[in-house]
């Protein structure tokens, strides 16, 4: 039976990968809703093969002169939820970037739909709250993030009680070999040159700082119900092994593949089937060596902040994400140096007293507080 799919963030890196996949795969899916923030032209192109799909511009308002009124777009964050309600998808692929993705994730889980989750910020901000929504409705979360999709695959058919620990791999990003003393002089364009993956700007900078991996530690904690001391991060330059699980009998199971986000997206969209797709497959003979290194905390201080937030719990993840969003934007605009990103986030976390969360309002209040604090830190840099 054809399943109904909503693609949120359709104009971004994840959204575009998903759309290209649909054009070439045998997946039996009908796209019923697509969203972008402001990029009308890209949304028009993305939705061309799906003329019946609802289209939403979350960053524009009704009456926007550049959007033809007769085209029937939804507008603003509320327009996205209304369009989801009307489109009634079975699956929602959430490829929105940043904290803005959480409301669509909440809608999906509260309505008992399957959430194919690229927007890791949803779990960073509101992990326990979203999991409780999913538990109430029986909704499922399938992780699109390549490391978590890898762990999900390694755990198929396994008992949770048999897990010793999991390993998330990290490429180290664009600056992994730049001498520490040169990091302060790095231009944003250099930090955006990821060696293995082609992704949106925020996550690419998050790879270079490893804030992205800090988020993934929190994401893994919520998805796989593991404490921080059983979630390990390894620097793996080749980005071929995406995740590994160590079991109590001494076996380690890993998932391997080329760095191509279409693979984990396809995994989630086809689940529980494997589906078939002609990926340019991974040839083990091409890789004479796969290397794993411990992460240097002097180079990647942001990683420890993820573990710290996991310990603090409550709204600490919201603060981590919001402060990083502001600091990363300031770096991209040339306002602060690269190493100040983690410093500012750490300062904001130091000033924060974690509180438990039970609603979206509490999550957004922490987000708002952290943005203000981060801006204050920027003013004093
Ligand atoms: N890219 C990857 O390979 C990758 C891998 C793993 C996980 N992820 C995660 O997937 C998510 C998307 O990443 P990406 O790299 O695809 O980002 P991206 O290329 O920057 O695309 C972001 C998408 O979200 C939309 N958007 C931006 N701001 C928004 C807002 N305030 N409200 C609603 N929509 C908004 C954008 O619309 P406009 O085009 O109109 O601005 C665009 O469609 C992130 O959470 C990221 O961490 C990405």
CSV table of C-alpha atoms and ligand atoms in Angstrom, one decimal:
chain,number,residue,atom,x,y,z
A,1,UNK,CA,0.0,0.0,0.0
A,2,UNK,CA,1.3,3.4,-0.9
A,3,UNK,CA,2.3,5.3,2.2
A,4,UNK,CA,1.9,9.1,2.6
A,5,UNK,CA,5.1,11.1,3.3
A,6,UNK,CA,5.7,14.6,4.5
A,7,UNK,CA,9.1,16.1,3.8
A,8,UNK,CA,9.9,19.0,6.1
A,9,UNK,CA,12.9,21.1,5.2
A,10,UNK,CA,12.5,19.9,1.6
A,11,UNK,CA,14.8,22.6,0.3
A,12,UNK,CA,17.7,21.6,2.5
A,13,UNK,CA,20.5,19.0,2.2
A,14,UNK,CA,18.4,16.2,3.9
A,15,UNK,CA,15.2,17.2,2.0
A,16,UNK,CA,17.0,17.3,-1.4
A,17,UNK,CA,18.6,13.9,-0.7
A,18,UNK,CA,15.2,12.4,0.1
A,19,UNK,CA,13.6,13.9,-3.0
A,20,UNK,CA,16.4,12.6,-5.3
A,21,UNK,CA,16.1,9.2,-3.7
A,22,UNK,CA,12.3,9.1,-4.3
A,23,UNK,CA,12.9,9.8,-8.0
A,24,UNK,CA,15.2,6.8,-8.4
A,25,UNK,CA,14.1,4.2,-5.8
A,26,UNK,CA,11.3,1.7,-5.8
A,27,UNK,CA,9.9,3.1,-2.5
A,28,UNK,CA,6.1,3.1,-2.6
A,29,UNK,CA,5.6,6.6,-1.2
A,30,UNK,CA,3.4,9.6,-2.1
A,31,UNK,CA,4.7,13.0,-1.0
A,32,UNK,CA,1.7,14.8,0.5
A,33,UNK,CA,3.4,17.8,2.2
A,34,UNK,CA,6.6,19.7,1.7
A,35,UNK,CA,8.0,22.6,3.7
A,36,UNK,CA,10.7,25.2,3.3
A,37,UNK,CA,11.5,28.2,5.4
A,38,UNK,CA,11.7,31.1,2.9
A,39,UNK,CA,13.2,29.6,-0.2
A,40,UNK,CA,10.1,29.8,-2.5
A,41,UNK,CA,12.0,29.0,-5.7
A,42,UNK,CA,13.6,25.8,-4.3
A,43,UNK,CA,10.2,24.7,-2.9
A,44,UNK,CA,8.5,25.2,-6.2
A,45,UNK,CA,11.2,23.0,-7.8
A,46,UNK,CA,11.0,20.4,-5.0
A,47,UNK,CA,7.3,20.1,-5.2
A,48,UNK,CA,7.0,19.9,-9.0
A,49,UNK,CA,6.8,16.1,-9.2
A,50,UNK,CA,4.1,16.2,-6.5
A,51,UNK,CA,1.4,18.7,-7.7
A,52,UNK,CA,-1.2,17.5,-5.1
A,53,UNK,CA,1.1,18.0,-2.1
A,54,UNK,CA,0.5,20.8,0.4
A,55,UNK,CA,3.4,23.3,0.5
A,56,UNK,CA,4.4,25.5,3.4
A,57,UNK,CA,6.8,28.4,3.8
A,58,UNK,CA,7.4,28.6,7.6
A,59,UNK,CA,9.4,31.8,7.4
A,60,UNK,CA,6.8,33.8,5.4
A,61,UNK,CA,3.5,35.3,6.3
A,62,UNK,CA,0.1,35.2,4.4
A,63,UNK,CA,-0.1,38.0,1.8
A,64,UNK,CA,3.7,37.9,1.1
A,65,UNK,CA,3.8,39.7,-2.3
A,66,UNK,CA,6.3,37.2,-3.8
A,67,UNK,CA,4.1,34.2,-3.2
A,68,UNK,CA,1.1,33.9,-5.6
A,69,UNK,CA,-2.1,33.8,-3.5
A,70,UNK,CA,-3.8,31.3,-5.8
A,71,UNK,CA,-0.9,28.7,-5.3
A,72,UNK,CA,-2.4,27.7,-1.9
A,73,UNK,CA,0.7,27.8,0.3
A,74,UNK,CA,0.6,27.4,4.1
A,75,UNK,CA,2.6,30.1,6.0
A,76,UNK,CA,4.4,30.3,9.3
A,77,UNK,CA,5.0,27.5,11.9
A,78,UNK,CA,1.2,27.3,12.5
A,79,UNK,CA,0.7,26.8,8.8
A,80,UNK,CA,3.0,23.8,8.9
A,81,UNK,CA,1.0,22.1,11.6
A,82,UNK,CA,-2.3,22.9,9.8
A,83,UNK,CA,-0.9,21.4,6.6
A,84,UNK,CA,0.3,18.3,8.3
A,85,UNK,CA,-3.2,17.9,9.9
A,86,UNK,CA,-4.8,18.3,6.4
A,87,UNK,CA,-2.3,16.1,4.6
A,88,UNK,CA,-2.5,13.3,7.1
A,89,UNK,CA,0.9,11.6,6.4
A,90,UNK,CA,1.9,8.2,7.6
A,91,UNK,CA,5.6,9.2,7.7
A,92,UNK,CA,7.1,12.5,8.5
A,93,UNK,CA,10.8,13.1,7.4
A,94,UNK,CA,11.9,16.0,9.6
A,95,UNK,CA,14.8,17.7,7.9
A,96,UNK,CA,14.2,21.2,9.4
A,97,UNK,CA,17.4,22.6,10.9
A,98,UNK,CA,17.6,23.8,14.5
A,99,UNK,CA,15.2,24.2,17.4
A,100,UNK,CA,12.4,25.1,14.9
A,101,UNK,CA,12.0,21.4,14.1
A,102,UNK,CA,10.6,20.3,17.5
A,103,UNK,CA,7.0,21.3,17.0
A,104,UNK,CA,6.6,19.2,13.9
A,105,UNK,CA,8.3,16.3,15.7
A,106,UNK,CA,5.8,16.7,18.6
A,107,UNK,CA,2.9,16.8,16.2
A,108,UNK,CA,4.1,13.6,14.4
A,109,UNK,CA,4.5,11.7,17.6
A,110,UNK,CA,1.3,13.0,19.3
A,111,UNK,CA,-0.6,11.8,16.2
A,112,UNK,CA,0.9,8.3,16.3
A,113,UNK,CA,2.8,8.7,13.0
A,114,UNK,CA,6.3,7.5,12.2
A,115,UNK,CA,8.9,10.1,12.6
A,116,UNK,CA,12.0,9.8,10.4
A,117,UNK,CA,14.1,12.1,12.4
A,118,UNK,CA,17.0,14.1,10.9
A,119,UNK,CA,16.3,17.1,13.1
A,120,UNK,CA,18.4,15.8,16.1
A,121,UNK,CA,17.7,19.1,17.9
A,122,UNK,CA,14.2,17.8,18.6
A,123,UNK,CA,15.6,15.2,20.9
A,124,UNK,CA,18.4,17.4,22.3
A,125,UNK,CA,15.7,20.0,23.4
A,126,UNK,CA,12.9,17.7,24.4
A,127,UNK,CA,14.0,14.1,24.5
A,128,UNK,CA,12.0,12.8,27.5
A,129,UNK,CA,8.9,14.9,26.5
A,130,UNK,CA,8.9,13.6,22.9
A,131,UNK,CA,9.4,10.0,24.1
A,132,UNK,CA,6.5,10.3,26.4
A,133,UNK,CA,4.3,11.6,23.5
A,134,UNK,CA,5.5,8.6,21.4
A,135,UNK,CA,4.7,6.2,24.3
A,136,UNK,CA,1.2,7.5,24.6
A,137,UNK,CA,0.3,7.0,20.9
A,138,UNK,CA,2.6,4.1,20.0
A,139,UNK,CA,4.4,6.3,17.5
A,140,UNK,CA,7.9,5.2,16.3
A,141,UNK,CA,11.0,7.3,15.8
A,142,UNK,CA,13.4,6.1,13.1
A,143,UNK,CA,16.8,7.9,13.2
A,144,UNK,CA,18.0,9.4,10.0
A,145,UNK,CA,21.3,10.7,11.5
A,146,UNK,CA,23.8,8.2,10.0
A,147,UNK,CA,25.4,7.2,13.4
A,148,UNK,CA,22.1,6.5,15.0
A,149,UNK,CA,20.7,4.7,11.9
A,150,UNK,CA,23.8,2.6,12.2
A,151,UNK,CA,23.2,1.8,15.8
A,152,UNK,CA,19.6,1.1,15.1
A,153,UNK,CA,20.7,-1.5,12.5
A,154,UNK,CA,23.3,-3.0,14.8
A,155,UNK,CA,20.6,-3.5,17.4
A,156,UNK,CA,18.0,-5.2,15.1
A,157,UNK,CA,17.1,-8.5,16.9
A,158,UNK,CA,19.3,-7.8,19.9
A,159,UNK,CA,18.4,-7.5,23.6
A,160,UNK,CA,19.1,-4.1,25.2
A,161,UNK,CA,20.4,-5.9,28.2
A,162,UNK,CA,23.2,-7.4,26.1
A,163,UNK,CA,24.7,-4.0,25.1
A,164,UNK,CA,28.0,-3.1,26.7
A,165,UNK,CA,28.4,0.3,25.0
A,166,UNK,CA,27.9,2.0,21.7
A,167,UNK,CA,30.4,3.9,19.6
A,168,UNK,CA,29.4,6.9,17.6
A,169,UNK,CA,32.0,7.9,15.0
A,170,UNK,CA,33.1,11.5,14.2
A,171,UNK,CA,35.0,12.7,11.1
A,172,UNK,CA,36.5,15.6,13.1
A,173,UNK,CA,35.3,18.0,10.4
A,174,UNK,CA,37.2,20.5,8.3
A,175,UNK,CA,39.7,21.6,10.9
A,176,UNK,CA,40.7,18.3,12.4
A,177,UNK,CA,44.4,18.7,11.4
A,178,UNK,CA,44.8,22.5,11.7
A,179,UNK,CA,47.4,23.3,14.5
A,180,UNK,CA,45.5,24.3,17.7
A,181,UNK,CA,47.3,27.7,17.7
A,182,UNK,CA,46.0,28.5,14.2
A,183,UNK,CA,42.3,27.8,15.0
A,184,UNK,CA,41.6,31.4,16.0
A,185,UNK,CA,42.5,32.7,12.6
A,186,UNK,CA,40.3,30.3,10.7
A,187,UNK,CA,37.8,31.9,8.2
A,188,UNK,CA,34.2,30.5,8.1
A,189,UNK,CA,34.7,29.4,4.4
A,190,UNK,CA,37.6,27.1,5.6
A,191,UNK,CA,35.5,25.6,8.4
A,192,UNK,CA,32.7,24.9,6.0
A,193,UNK,CA,34.9,22.7,3.8
A,194,UNK,CA,33.9,19.3,5.2
A,195,UNK,CA,36.3,16.5,4.1
A,196,UNK,CA,33.6,13.8,3.7
A,197,UNK,CA,30.1,15.0,3.9
A,198,UNK,CA,28.1,17.7,2.1
A,199,UNK,CA,25.6,19.2,4.6
A,200,UNK,CA,24.0,22.5,5.6
A,201,UNK,CA,26.1,25.2,7.2
A,202,UNK,CA,25.2,24.8,10.8
A,203,UNK,CA,25.9,21.0,11.0
A,204,UNK,CA,29.1,21.5,9.0
A,205,UNK,CA,30.4,24.0,11.6
A,206,UNK,CA,29.1,21.6,14.3
A,207,UNK,CA,31.2,18.9,12.8
A,208,UNK,CA,34.3,21.1,13.1
A,209,UNK,CA,33.6,22.0,16.7
A,210,UNK,CA,32.1,18.5,17.5
A,211,UNK,CA,29.1,20.3,18.9
A,212,UNK,CA,27.2,18.1,16.5
A,213,UNK,CA,28.6,15.0,18.2
A,214,UNK,CA,27.7,16.5,21.6
A,215,UNK,CA,24.1,16.7,20.2
A,216,UNK,CA,24.4,13.1,19.0
A,217,UNK,CA,25.4,11.9,22.4
A,218,UNK,CA,22.2,13.3,23.8
A,219,UNK,CA,20.2,11.9,20.8
A,220,UNK,CA,21.7,8.4,21.4
A,221,UNK,CA,21.0,8.6,25.1
A,222,UNK,CA,17.3,9.3,24.4
A,223,UNK,CA,16.9,6.9,21.4
A,224,UNK,CA,18.7,3.9,22.9
A,225,UNK,CA,18.1,4.6,26.6
A,226,UNK,CA,21.8,4.5,27.5
A,227,UNK,CA,23.7,6.5,30.2
A,228,UNK,CA,26.6,8.7,29.1
A,229,UNK,CA,29.3,6.3,30.2
A,230,UNK,CA,28.0,3.7,27.7
A,231,UNK,CA,28.1,6.1,24.7
A,232,UNK,CA,31.6,6.6,23.3
A,233,UNK,CA,32.8,8.8,20.5
A,234,UNK,CA,35.7,7.9,18.3
A,235,UNK,CA,37.5,10.0,15.7
A,236,UNK,CA,37.2,8.1,12.4
A,237,UNK,CA,38.6,10.1,9.5
A,238,UNK,CA,37.1,7.9,6.7
A,239,UNK,CA,33.4,8.2,7.7
A,240,UNK,CA,32.8,4.6,6.6
A,241,UNK,CA,32.0,3.0,9.9
A,242,UNK,CA,29.0,5.0,11.1
A,243,UNK,CA,28.4,3.3,14.4
A,244,UNK,CA,29.3,0.2,16.4
A,245,UNK,CA,27.7,-1.7,19.3
A,246,UNK,CA,29.8,-3.6,21.7
A,247,UNK,CA,28.0,-6.6,23.3
A,248,UNK,CA,28.6,-8.3,26.7
A,249,UNK,CA,29.9,-11.4,25.0
A,250,UNK,CA,32.9,-9.4,23.6
A,251,UNK,CA,31.4,-9.1,20.0
A,252,UNK,CA,31.3,-5.7,18.3
A,253,UNK,CA,28.8,-5.2,15.4
A,254,UNK,CA,29.3,-2.3,13.1
A,255,UNK,CA,27.4,-0.7,10.2
A,256,UNK,CA,29.5,0.5,7.2
A,257,UNK,CA,28.8,2.5,4.1
A,258,UNK,CA,30.0,5.4,2.1
A,259,UNK,CA,29.2,8.9,3.5
A,260,UNK,CA,25.9,9.4,1.6
A,261,UNK,CA,22.9,10.5,3.6
A,262,UNK,CA,20.6,8.8,1.1
A,263,UNK,CA,21.5,5.5,2.7
A,264,UNK,CA,20.1,6.2,6.2
A,265,UNK,CA,17.2,8.1,4.7
A,266,UNK,CA,16.4,5.1,2.5
A,267,UNK,CA,16.8,2.8,5.5
A,268,UNK,CA,14.1,4.9,7.5
A,269,UNK,CA,11.7,5.3,4.5
A,270,UNK,CA,11.9,1.6,3.7
A,271,UNK,CA,11.8,0.3,7.3
A,272,UNK,CA,11.0,-2.5,8.3
A,273,UNK,CA,11.9,-3.6,4.8
A,274,UNK,CA,15.4,-3.2,3.4
A,275,UNK,CA,14.2,-1.9,0.0
A,276,UNK,CA,16.4,-1.8,-3.0
A,277,UNK,CA,18.4,1.1,-4.3
A,278,UNK,CA,21.4,1.3,-6.7
A,279,UNK,CA,23.8,3.1,-4.4
A,280,UNK,CA,27.4,3.5,-5.4
A,281,UNK,CA,28.2,0.8,-2.9
A,282,UNK,CA,31.0,0.6,-0.4
A,283,UNK,CA,33.9,-1.5,-1.6
A,284,UNK,CA,36.0,-2.8,1.3
A,285,UNK,CA,39.0,-3.2,-0.9
A,286,UNK,CA,39.1,0.5,-1.6
A,287,UNK,CA,39.9,1.2,2.1
A,288,UNK,CA,43.1,-0.5,3.0
A,289,UNK,CA,42.8,1.0,6.5
A,290,UNK,CA,40.0,2.3,8.7
A,291,UNK,CA,41.3,4.2,11.6
A,292,UNK,CA,39.9,5.0,15.0
A,293,UNK,CA,41.3,7.6,17.4
A,294,UNK,CA,40.4,9.0,20.8
A,295,UNK,CA,39.0,12.5,20.7
A,296,UNK,CA,41.4,15.2,21.8
A,297,UNK,CA,39.4,17.4,24.4
A,298,UNK,CA,41.7,20.4,23.8
A,299,UNK,CA,40.7,20.4,20.1
A,300,UNK,CA,37.1,19.5,20.6
A,301,UNK,CA,36.0,21.0,24.0
A,302,UNK,CA,32.3,21.1,22.8
A,303,UNK,CA,32.0,17.3,23.0
A,304,UNK,CA,32.2,17.3,26.9
A,305,UNK,CA,29.4,19.8,27.0
A,306,UNK,CA,27.0,17.2,25.5
A,307,UNK,CA,27.9,14.7,28.3
A,308,UNK,CA,27.5,17.5,30.8
A,309,UNK,CA,24.0,18.3,29.6
A,310,UNK,CA,23.1,14.6,29.7
A,311,UNK,CA,24.0,14.6,33.4
A,312,UNK,CA,22.2,17.9,34.1
A,313,UNK,CA,19.0,16.7,32.3
A,314,UNK,CA,15.9,18.8,32.1
A,315,UNK,CA,16.2,21.9,29.8
A,316,UNK,CA,20.0,21.8,29.6
A,317,UNK,CA,19.8,20.5,26.0
A,318,UNK,CA,17.7,23.5,25.0
A,319,UNK,CA,20.3,25.8,26.4
A,320,UNK,CA,23.1,23.9,24.6
A,321,UNK,CA,21.4,24.1,21.3
A,322,UNK,CA,20.3,27.7,21.5
A,323,UNK,CA,23.6,29.0,22.7
A,324,UNK,CA,25.3,27.1,19.9
A,325,UNK,CA,22.9,28.4,17.3
A,326,UNK,CA,23.7,32.0,18.2
A,327,UNK,CA,27.5,31.4,18.6
A,328,UNK,CA,27.7,29.5,15.3
A,329,UNK,CA,25.8,32.3,13.5
A,330,UNK,CA,28.2,34.8,15.0
A,331,UNK,CA,31.2,32.8,13.7
A,332,UNK,CA,29.7,32.5,10.2
A,333,UNK,CA,29.2,36.3,10.2
A,334,UNK,CA,32.8,36.8,11.1
A,335,UNK,CA,31.9,38.3,14.6
A,336,UNK,CA,33.8,35.8,16.7
A,337,UNK,CA,36.7,33.4,16.2
A,338,UNK,CA,36.2,29.7,15.8
A,339,UNK,CA,37.2,28.7,19.3
A,340,UNK,CA,34.8,31.2,20.9
A,341,UNK,CA,31.8,29.1,19.7
A,342,UNK,CA,32.4,26.4,22.4
A,343,UNK,CA,33.6,29.1,24.9
A,344,UNK,CA,30.3,31.0,24.6
A,345,UNK,CA,28.2,27.9,24.9
A,346,UNK,CA,30.1,26.8,28.0
A,347,UNK,CA,29.6,30.2,29.6
A,348,UNK,CA,25.9,30.2,29.0
A,349,UNK,CA,25.6,26.6,30.4
A,350,UNK,CA,27.6,27.8,33.5
A,351,UNK,CA,24.9,30.5,34.2
A,352,UNK,CA,22.0,28.1,33.7
A,353,UNK,CA,20.1,26.3,36.4
A,354,UNK,CA,18.5,23.2,34.8
A,355,UNK,CA,14.7,22.8,35.3
A,356,UNK,CA,12.6,19.7,34.4
A,357,UNK,CA,10.5,20.0,31.3
A,358,UNK,CA,7.0,18.8,30.6
A,359,UNK,CA,5.8,21.1,27.9
A,360,UNK,CA,6.8,22.9,24.7
A,361,UNK,CA,6.5,26.2,26.5
A,362,UNK,CA,9.1,25.2,29.1
A,363,UNK,CA,11.5,24.1,26.3
A,364,UNK,CA,11.0,27.3,24.4
A,365,UNK,CA,11.5,29.4,27.5
A,366,UNK,CA,14.9,27.8,28.1
A,367,UNK,CA,15.7,28.3,24.4
A,368,UNK,CA,14.8,32.0,24.6
A,369,UNK,CA,16.8,32.5,27.9
A,370,UNK,CA,19.9,30.9,26.3
A,371,UNK,CA,19.7,33.0,23.2
A,372,UNK,CA,19.6,36.2,25.3
A,373,UNK,CA,22.5,35.0,27.4
A,374,UNK,CA,24.5,34.0,24.4
A,375,UNK,CA,23.9,37.4,22.8
A,376,UNK,CA,25.1,39.1,26.0
A,377,UNK,CA,28.3,37.0,25.9
A,378,UNK,CA,28.8,38.0,22.3
A,379,UNK,CA,28.5,41.7,23.3
A,380,UNK,CA,31.3,41.2,25.8
A,381,UNK,CA,33.7,39.4,23.5
B,1,LIG,N1,22.8,17.4,6.1
B,1,LIG,C1,23.1,16.2,6.6
B,1,LIG,O1,23.8,15.4,6.0
B,1,LIG,C2,22.6,15.8,7.9
B,1,LIG,C3,23.0,14.6,8.5
B,1,LIG,C4,22.4,14.3,9.7
B,1,LIG,C5,21.5,15.1,10.4
B,1,LIG,N2,21.2,16.3,9.8
B,1,LIG,C6,20.2,17.1,10.5
B,1,LIG,O2,19.1,17.4,9.6
B,1,LIG,C7,18.6,18.7,9.9
B,1,LIG,C8,18.7,19.5,8.5
B,1,LIG,O3,20.0,19.6,8.2
B,1,LIG,P1,20.4,20.1,6.7
B,1,LIG,O4,21.9,20.0,6.6
B,1,LIG,O5,19.6,19.5,5.7
B,1,LIG,O6,20.1,21.7,6.8
B,1,LIG,P2,19.9,22.7,5.6
B,1,LIG,O7,20.6,22.2,4.4
B,1,LIG,O8,20.4,24.0,6.2
B,1,LIG,O9,18.3,22.8,5.4
B,1,LIG,C9,17.5,23.2,6.3
B,1,LIG,C10,16.0,23.1,5.9
B,1,LIG,O10,15.2,23.6,6.9
B,1,LIG,C11,14.5,24.8,6.5
B,1,LIG,N3,14.5,25.7,7.6
B,1,LIG,C12,15.5,26.6,8.0
B,1,LIG,N4,15.2,27.3,9.0
B,1,LIG,C13,13.9,26.9,9.4
B,1,LIG,C14,13.0,27.3,10.4
B,1,LIG,N5,13.3,28.3,11.3
B,1,LIG,N6,11.8,26.7,10.4
B,1,LIG,C15,11.5,25.7,9.5
B,1,LIG,N7,12.3,25.3,8.5
B,1,LIG,C16,13.5,25.9,8.5
B,1,LIG,C17,15.3,25.3,5.3
B,1,LIG,O11,14.4,26.0,4.4
B,1,LIG,P3,15.0,27.2,3.4
B,1,LIG,O12,15.7,26.4,2.4
B,1,LIG,O13,13.8,27.9,2.9
B,1,LIG,O14,15.9,28.0,4.3
B,1,LIG,C18,15.7,24.0,4.7
B,1,LIG,O15,14.7,23.4,3.9
B,1,LIG,C19,19.5,19.3,11.0
B,1,LIG,O16,18.9,19.1,12.2
B,1,LIG,C20,20.8,18.5,10.9
B,1,LIG,O17,21.5,18.4,12.1
B,1,LIG,C21,21.7,16.7,8.6
